[in-house]
Short mmCIF file of C-alpha atoms in Angstrom, two decimals:
data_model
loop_
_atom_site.label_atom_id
_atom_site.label_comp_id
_atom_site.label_asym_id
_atom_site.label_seq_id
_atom_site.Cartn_x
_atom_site.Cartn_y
_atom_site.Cartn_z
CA UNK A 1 -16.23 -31.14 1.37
CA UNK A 2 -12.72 -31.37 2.55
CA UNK A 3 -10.52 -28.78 1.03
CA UNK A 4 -6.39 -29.93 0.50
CA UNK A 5 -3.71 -27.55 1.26
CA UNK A 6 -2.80 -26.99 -2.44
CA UNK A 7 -6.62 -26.03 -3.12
CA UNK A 8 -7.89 -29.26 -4.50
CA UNK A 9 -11.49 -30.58 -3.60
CA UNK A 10 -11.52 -34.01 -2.07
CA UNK A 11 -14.59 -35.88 -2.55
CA UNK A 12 -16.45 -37.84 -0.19
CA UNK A 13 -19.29 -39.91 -1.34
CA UNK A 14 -22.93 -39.47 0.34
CA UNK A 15 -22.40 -36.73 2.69
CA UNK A 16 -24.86 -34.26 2.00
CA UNK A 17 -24.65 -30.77 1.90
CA UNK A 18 -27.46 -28.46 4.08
CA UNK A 19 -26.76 -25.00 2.20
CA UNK A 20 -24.59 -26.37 -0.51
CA UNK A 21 -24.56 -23.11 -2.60
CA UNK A 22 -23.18 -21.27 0.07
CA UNK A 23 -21.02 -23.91 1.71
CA UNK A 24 -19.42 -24.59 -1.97
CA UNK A 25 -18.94 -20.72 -2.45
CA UNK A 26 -17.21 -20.77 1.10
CA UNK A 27 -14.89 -23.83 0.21
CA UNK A 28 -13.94 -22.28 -3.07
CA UNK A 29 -12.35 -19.17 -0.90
CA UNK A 30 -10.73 -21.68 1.13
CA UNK A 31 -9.37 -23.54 -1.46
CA UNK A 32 -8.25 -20.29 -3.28
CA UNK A 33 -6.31 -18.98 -0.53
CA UNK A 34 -4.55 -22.03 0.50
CA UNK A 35 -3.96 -22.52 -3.47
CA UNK A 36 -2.12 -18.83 -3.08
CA UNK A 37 -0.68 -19.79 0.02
CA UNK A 38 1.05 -22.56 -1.57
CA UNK A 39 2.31 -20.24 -3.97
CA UNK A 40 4.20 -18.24 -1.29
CA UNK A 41 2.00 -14.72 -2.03
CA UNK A 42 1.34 -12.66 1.24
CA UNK A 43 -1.49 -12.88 3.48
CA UNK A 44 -2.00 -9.48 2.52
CA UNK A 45 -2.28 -9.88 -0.63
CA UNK A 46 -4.62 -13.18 -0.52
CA UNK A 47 -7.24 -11.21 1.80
CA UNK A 48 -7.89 -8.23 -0.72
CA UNK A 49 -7.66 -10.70 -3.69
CA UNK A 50 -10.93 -12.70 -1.55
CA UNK A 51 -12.88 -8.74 -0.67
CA UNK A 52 -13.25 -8.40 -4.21
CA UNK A 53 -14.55 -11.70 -4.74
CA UNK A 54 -17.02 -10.94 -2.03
CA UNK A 55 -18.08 -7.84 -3.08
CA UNK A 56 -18.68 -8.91 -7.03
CA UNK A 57 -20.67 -11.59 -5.56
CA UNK A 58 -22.47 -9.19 -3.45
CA UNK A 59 -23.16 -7.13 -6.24
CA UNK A 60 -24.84 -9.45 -8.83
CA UNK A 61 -26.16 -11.67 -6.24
CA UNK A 62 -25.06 -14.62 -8.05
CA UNK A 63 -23.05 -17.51 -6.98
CA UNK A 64 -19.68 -17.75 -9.20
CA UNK A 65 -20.66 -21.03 -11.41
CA UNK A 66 -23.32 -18.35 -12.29
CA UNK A 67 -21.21 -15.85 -13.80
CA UNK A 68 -21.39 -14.26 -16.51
CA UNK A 69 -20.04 -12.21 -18.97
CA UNK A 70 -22.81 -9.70 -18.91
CA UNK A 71 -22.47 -9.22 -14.81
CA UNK A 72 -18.86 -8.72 -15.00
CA UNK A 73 -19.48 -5.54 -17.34
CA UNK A 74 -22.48 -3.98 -15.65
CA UNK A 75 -20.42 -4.14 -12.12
CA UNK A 76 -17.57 -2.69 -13.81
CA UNK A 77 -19.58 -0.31 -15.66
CA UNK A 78 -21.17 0.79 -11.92
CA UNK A 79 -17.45 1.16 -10.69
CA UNK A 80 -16.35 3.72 -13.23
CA UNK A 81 -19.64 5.54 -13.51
CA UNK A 82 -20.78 5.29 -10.11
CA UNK A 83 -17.98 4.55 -7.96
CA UNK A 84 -15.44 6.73 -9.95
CA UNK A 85 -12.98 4.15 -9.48
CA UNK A 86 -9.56 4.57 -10.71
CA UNK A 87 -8.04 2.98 -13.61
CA UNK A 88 -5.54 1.24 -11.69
CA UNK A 89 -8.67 0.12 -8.92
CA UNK A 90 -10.04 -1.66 -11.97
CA UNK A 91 -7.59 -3.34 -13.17
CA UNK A 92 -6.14 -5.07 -9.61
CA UNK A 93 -10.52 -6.12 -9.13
CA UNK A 94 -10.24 -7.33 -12.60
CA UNK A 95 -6.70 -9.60 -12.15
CA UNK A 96 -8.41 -10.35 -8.61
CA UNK A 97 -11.47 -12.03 -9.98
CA UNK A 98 -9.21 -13.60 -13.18
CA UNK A 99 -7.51 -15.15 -11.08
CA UNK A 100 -9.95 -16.55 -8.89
CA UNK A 101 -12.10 -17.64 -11.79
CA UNK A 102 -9.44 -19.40 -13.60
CA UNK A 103 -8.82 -20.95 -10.35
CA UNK A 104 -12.42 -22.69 -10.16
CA UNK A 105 -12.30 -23.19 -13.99
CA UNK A 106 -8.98 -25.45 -13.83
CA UNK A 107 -9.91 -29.14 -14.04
CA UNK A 108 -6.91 -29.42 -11.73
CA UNK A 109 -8.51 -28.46 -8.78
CA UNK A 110 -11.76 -30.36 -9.40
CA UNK A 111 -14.90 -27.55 -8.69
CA UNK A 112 -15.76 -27.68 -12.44
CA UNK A 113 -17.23 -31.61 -11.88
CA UNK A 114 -18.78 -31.13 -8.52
CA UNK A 115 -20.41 -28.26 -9.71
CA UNK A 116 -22.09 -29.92 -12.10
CA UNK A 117 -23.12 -32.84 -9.67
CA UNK A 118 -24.70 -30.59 -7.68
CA UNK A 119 -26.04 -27.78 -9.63
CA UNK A 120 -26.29 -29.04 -12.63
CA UNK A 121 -23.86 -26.52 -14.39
CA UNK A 122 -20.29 -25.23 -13.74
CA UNK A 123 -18.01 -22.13 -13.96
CA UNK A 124 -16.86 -20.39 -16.93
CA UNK A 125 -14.06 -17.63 -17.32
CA UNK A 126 -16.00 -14.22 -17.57
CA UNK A 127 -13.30 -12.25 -17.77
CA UNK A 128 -10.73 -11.86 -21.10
CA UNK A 129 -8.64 -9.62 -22.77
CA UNK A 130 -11.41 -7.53 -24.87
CA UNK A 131 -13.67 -7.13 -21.46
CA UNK A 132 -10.69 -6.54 -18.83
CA UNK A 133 -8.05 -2.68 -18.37
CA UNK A 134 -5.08 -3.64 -20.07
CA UNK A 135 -1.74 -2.85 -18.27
CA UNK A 136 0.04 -0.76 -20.74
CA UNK A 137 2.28 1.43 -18.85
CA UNK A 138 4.01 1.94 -15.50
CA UNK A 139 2.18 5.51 -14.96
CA UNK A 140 -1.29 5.09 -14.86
CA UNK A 141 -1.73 9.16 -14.10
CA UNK A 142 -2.46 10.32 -17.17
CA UNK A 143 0.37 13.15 -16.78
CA UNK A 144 -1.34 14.67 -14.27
CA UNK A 145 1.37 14.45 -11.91
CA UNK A 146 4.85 16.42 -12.31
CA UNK A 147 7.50 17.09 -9.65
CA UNK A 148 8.32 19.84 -7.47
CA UNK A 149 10.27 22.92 -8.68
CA UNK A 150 12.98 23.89 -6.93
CA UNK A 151 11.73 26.90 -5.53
CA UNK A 152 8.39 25.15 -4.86
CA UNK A 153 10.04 22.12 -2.64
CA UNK A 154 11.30 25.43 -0.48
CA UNK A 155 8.03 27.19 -0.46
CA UNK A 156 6.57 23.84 0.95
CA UNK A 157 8.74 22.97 3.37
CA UNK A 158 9.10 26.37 4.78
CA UNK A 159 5.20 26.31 5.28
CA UNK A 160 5.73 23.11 7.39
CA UNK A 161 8.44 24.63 9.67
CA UNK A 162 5.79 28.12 9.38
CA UNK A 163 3.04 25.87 10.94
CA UNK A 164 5.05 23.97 13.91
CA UNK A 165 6.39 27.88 14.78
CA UNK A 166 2.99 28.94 14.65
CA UNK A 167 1.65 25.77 17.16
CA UNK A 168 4.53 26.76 19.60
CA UNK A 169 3.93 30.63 19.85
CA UNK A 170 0.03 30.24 20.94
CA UNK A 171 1.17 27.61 22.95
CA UNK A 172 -1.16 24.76 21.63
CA UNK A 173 -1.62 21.02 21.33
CA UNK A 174 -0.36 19.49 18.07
CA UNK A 175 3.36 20.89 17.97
CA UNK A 176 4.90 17.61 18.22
CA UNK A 177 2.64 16.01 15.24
CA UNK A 178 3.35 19.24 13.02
CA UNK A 179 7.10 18.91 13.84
CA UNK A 180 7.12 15.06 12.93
CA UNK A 181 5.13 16.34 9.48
CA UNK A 182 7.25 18.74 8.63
CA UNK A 183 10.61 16.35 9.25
CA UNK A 184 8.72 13.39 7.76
CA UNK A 185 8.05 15.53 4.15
CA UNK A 186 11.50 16.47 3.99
CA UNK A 187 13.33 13.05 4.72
CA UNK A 188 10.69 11.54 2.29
CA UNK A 189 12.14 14.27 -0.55
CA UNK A 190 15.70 13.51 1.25
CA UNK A 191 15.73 9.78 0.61
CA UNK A 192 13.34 9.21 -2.62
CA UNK A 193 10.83 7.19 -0.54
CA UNK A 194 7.37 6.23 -0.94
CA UNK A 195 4.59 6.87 1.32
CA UNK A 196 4.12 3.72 3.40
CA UNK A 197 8.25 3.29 3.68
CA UNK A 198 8.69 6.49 5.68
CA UNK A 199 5.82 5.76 7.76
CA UNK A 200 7.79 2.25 8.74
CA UNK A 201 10.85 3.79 9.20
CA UNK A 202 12.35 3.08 12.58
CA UNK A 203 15.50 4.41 14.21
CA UNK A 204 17.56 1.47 13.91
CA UNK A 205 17.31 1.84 9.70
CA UNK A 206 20.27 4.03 9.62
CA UNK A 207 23.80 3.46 9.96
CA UNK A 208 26.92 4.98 8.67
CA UNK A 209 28.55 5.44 5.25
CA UNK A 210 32.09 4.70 5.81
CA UNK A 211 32.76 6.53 2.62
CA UNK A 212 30.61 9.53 3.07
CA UNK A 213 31.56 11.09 6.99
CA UNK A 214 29.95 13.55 6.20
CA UNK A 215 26.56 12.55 6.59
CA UNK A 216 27.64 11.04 10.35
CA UNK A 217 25.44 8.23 11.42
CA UNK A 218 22.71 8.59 8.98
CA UNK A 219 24.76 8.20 5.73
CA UNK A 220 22.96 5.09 4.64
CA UNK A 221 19.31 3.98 5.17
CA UNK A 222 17.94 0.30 4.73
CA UNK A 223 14.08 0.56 3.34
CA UNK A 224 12.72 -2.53 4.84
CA UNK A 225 9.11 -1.59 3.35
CA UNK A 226 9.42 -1.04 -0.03
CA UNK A 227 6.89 -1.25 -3.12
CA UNK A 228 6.03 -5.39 -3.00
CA UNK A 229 6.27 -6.88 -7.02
CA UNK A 230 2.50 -8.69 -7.45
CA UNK A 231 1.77 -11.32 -5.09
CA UNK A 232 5.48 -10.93 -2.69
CA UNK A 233 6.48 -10.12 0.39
CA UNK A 234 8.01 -6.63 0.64
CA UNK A 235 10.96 -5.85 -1.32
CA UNK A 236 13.90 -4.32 0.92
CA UNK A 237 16.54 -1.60 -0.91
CA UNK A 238 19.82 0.39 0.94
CA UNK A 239 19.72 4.03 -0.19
CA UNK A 240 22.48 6.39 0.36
CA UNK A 241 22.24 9.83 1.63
CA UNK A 242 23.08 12.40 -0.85
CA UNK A 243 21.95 15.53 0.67
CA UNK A 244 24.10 16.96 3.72
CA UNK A 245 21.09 18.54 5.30
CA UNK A 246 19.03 15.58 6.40
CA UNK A 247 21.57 14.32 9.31
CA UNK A 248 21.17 18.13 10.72
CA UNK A 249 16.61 17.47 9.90
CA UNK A 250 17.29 13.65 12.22
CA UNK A 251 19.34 15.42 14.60
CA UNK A 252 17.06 17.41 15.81
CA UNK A 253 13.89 15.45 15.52
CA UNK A 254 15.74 12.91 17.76
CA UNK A 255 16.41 15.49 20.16
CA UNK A 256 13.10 17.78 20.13
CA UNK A 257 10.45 15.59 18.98
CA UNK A 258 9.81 12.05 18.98
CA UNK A 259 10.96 11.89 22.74
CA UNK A 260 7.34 13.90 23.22
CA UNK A 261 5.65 10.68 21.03
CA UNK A 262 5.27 7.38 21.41
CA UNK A 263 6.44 4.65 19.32
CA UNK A 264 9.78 2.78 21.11
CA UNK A 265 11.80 2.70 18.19
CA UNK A 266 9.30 3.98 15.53
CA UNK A 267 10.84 7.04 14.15
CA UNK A 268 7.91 8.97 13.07
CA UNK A 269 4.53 7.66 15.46
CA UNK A 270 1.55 9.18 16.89
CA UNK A 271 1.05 10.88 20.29
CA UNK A 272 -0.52 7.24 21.04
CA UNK A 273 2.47 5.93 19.96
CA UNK A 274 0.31 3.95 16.95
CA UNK A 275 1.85 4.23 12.96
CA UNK A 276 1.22 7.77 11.64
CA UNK A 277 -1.92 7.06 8.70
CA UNK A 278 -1.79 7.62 5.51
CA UNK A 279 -4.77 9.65 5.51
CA UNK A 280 -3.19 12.01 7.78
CA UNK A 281 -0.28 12.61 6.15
CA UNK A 282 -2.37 13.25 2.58
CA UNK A 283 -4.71 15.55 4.64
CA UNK A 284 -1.62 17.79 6.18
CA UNK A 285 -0.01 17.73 2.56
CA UNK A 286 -2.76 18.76 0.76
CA UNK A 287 -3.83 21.75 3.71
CA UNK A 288 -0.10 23.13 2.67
CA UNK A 289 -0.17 22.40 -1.03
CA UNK A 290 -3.75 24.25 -1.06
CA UNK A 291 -2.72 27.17 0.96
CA UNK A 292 0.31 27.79 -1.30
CA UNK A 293 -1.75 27.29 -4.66
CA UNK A 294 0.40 24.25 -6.20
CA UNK A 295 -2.30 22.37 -8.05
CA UNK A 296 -3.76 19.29 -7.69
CA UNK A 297 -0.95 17.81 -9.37
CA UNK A 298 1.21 18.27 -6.97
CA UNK A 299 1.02 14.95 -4.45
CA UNK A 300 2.61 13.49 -1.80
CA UNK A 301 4.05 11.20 -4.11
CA UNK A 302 5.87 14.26 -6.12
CA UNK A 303 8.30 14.11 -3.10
CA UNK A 304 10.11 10.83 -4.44
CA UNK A 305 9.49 12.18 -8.23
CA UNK A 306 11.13 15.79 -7.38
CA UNK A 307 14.56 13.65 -5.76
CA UNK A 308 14.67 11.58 -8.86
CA UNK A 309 14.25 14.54 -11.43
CA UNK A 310 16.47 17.02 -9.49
CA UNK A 311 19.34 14.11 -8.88
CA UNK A 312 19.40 13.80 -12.68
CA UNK A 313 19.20 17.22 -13.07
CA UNK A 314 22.30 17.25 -10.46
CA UNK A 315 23.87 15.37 -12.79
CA UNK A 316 23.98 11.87 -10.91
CA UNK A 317 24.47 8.49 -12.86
CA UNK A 318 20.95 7.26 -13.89
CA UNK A 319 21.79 3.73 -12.71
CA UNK A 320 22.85 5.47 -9.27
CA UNK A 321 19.00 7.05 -9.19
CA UNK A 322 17.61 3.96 -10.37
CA UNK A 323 19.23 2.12 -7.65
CA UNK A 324 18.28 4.48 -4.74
CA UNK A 325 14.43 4.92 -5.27
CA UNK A 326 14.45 1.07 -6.27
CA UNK A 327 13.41 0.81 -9.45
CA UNK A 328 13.12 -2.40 -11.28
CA UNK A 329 13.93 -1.30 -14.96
CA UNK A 330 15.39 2.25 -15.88
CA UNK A 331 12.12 2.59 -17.75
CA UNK A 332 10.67 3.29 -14.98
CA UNK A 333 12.87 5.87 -13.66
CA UNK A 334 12.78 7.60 -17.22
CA UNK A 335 8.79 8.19 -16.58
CA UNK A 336 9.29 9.64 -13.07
CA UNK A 337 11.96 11.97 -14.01
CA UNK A 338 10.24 15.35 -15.17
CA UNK A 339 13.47 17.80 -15.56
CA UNK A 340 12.80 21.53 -15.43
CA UNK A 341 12.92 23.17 -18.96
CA UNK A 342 15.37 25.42 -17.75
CA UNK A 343 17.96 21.89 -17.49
CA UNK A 344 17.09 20.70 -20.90
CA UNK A 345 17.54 24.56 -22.61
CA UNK A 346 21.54 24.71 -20.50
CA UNK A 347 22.15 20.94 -21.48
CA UNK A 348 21.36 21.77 -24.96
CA UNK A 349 23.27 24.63 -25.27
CA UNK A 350 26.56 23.31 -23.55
CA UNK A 351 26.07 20.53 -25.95
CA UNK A 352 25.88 23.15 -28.90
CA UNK A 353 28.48 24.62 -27.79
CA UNK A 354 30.86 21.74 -27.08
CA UNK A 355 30.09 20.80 -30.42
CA UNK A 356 31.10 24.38 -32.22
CA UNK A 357 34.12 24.35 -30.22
CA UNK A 358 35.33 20.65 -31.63
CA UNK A 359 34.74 21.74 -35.31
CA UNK A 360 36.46 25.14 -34.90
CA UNK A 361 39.16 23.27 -33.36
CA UNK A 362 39.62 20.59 -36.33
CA UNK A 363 39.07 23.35 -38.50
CA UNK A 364 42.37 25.14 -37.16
CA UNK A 365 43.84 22.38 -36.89
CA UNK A 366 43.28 21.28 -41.04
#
């Protein structure tokens, strides 16, 4: 059965199907990813979107004008209790197979009618508002996460520089890879950035800050990978440099290390000159965090939380932070910023103060 490029089945008369369950399953992917396609979402984003429609069918062993409620809780059910999938895992499967199942539902697109021509029954929406992980805040963590303290951050990065010293003085492989670690953590923390945007970085992301000489050639830096919103492409940001000791950190990775790795103009690859993993980075992190006893709420994502906290404990505009890590609504910022005690107890008491010293000085003055 022909498939349109919006998604739409186009009948044809007496041409009959030799496996038509699964050549109908097969033409409703097809017609669901050109249907997304048509709505401009990324490729990326359309292929994980059809894995979990796969793997639900895979699991109840049912074709989707089979569905029902009752299969959509027991997989779901399996995935928390068995799987120990995460809240937020749940919910993008769950919006995954909504979508798809209110794509196949819509008399628009016409599967509902052949369907029932050929099996004798059609597909239903399984999936609602009292069965499905509501969305219902930004921070799906459960407050498990918190930034680094100041003294922490230092403790960290000190045990990165500790290791690439160690490498070098017993004269082993891995000094390079340690060294691009160590730099990587620390312009992560530098610039506010999330995981997969310093892995893209490459050297042609920074440029100068005509305002701000200070910081020499790396005063600004364009994030060309940054968090996608649901369903686009990824969303670019410029952040400016703020601290004075990353151009010294670039300087001398430049010079020392990635001329030992691969990569062309990839500023932090691997010795095969392939994108540093995520995995690899988590497992370095964690050895460090582990060895220094920080908790498992410490993560590599406390990086970009400790710049955002310690810039507003700095005292920097919130609009200015909200702007540099990229954040949509201030909201957001708010959840991610996790200020020390320490700031709120001073910030109170200046305000107390400031506040005594205006009504002693109206007082003189009546």
């Amino acid at each position: 059965m022909p498939i349109d490029n919006s998604g739409r089945v186009e009948r044809r008369r007496g041409v009959a199907l030799l496996h038509p369950e699964e050549q109908t399953f097969e033409e409703m992917l097809t017609g669901f990813r050109r249907q997304q396609l048509a709505r401009n979402l990324s490729v990326g984003t359309i292929e994980a979107r059809e894995g979990v429609v796969r793997r639900f069918m895979a699991a109840t062993n049912e074709y989707p004008w089979l569905w029902t409620v009752e299969l959509v809780d027991e997989f779901f059910a399996d995935r928390r209790e068995i799987h120990h999938n995460k809240r937020t895992t749940i919910r993008s499967y769950q919006d995954a197979l909504g979508l798809f199942t209110d794509y196949i539902c819509s008399p628009a697109y016409g599967w509902t009618d052949l369907c029932s021509e050929l099996f004798g029954t059609h597909p239903v929406r399984v999936l609602h508002q009292w069965n499905t992980a509501r969305h219902i805040q930004e921070a799906e963590h459960g407050g498990r996460r918190r930034p680094f303290r100041h003294a922490e951050l230092q403790m960290f990065f000190d045990r990165a520089d500790d290791e690439v010293d160690r490498i070098a003085r017993l004269n082993r492989k891995g000094w390079a890879a340690a060294f691009r670690d160590s730099t990587l953590f620390k312009l992560t923390y530098c610039f506010g950035l999330r995981r997969n945007e310093v892995r893209h970085l490459e050297t042609f992301d920074f440029s100068r800050n005509p305002y701000a000489a200070e910081f020499g050639k790396f005063g600004h830096l364009n994030v060309r990978f940054g968090k996608a919103m649901k369903g686009s492409d990824y969303k670019q940001r410029n952040v400016l440099a703020v601290f004075p000791w990353g151009s010294d950190i670039l300087e001398e990775w430049l010079e020392r290390g990635k001329p030992l790795l691969g990569g062309g103009t990839s500023l932090f690859a691997t010795e095969r000159g392939t994108l540093v993993s995520e995995s690899a980075l988590n497992t370095r992190f964690r050895l460090y965090r582990d060895e220094l006893g920080l908790g498992r709420e410490i993560t590599f994502h406390s990086l970009r939380h400790s710049y955002i906290t310690h810039l507003i404990e700095a005292g920097f505009e919130s609009l200015f932070v909200q702007q540099q890590v990229g954040h949509e609504y201030a909201s957001t910022t708010a959840l991610y910023t996790g200020v020390s005690s320490d700031f709120r107890v001073r910030t109170l008491r200046r305000t107390l103060d400031s506040t005594i010293a205006d009504a002693l000085k109206h007082g003189l003055k009546d």
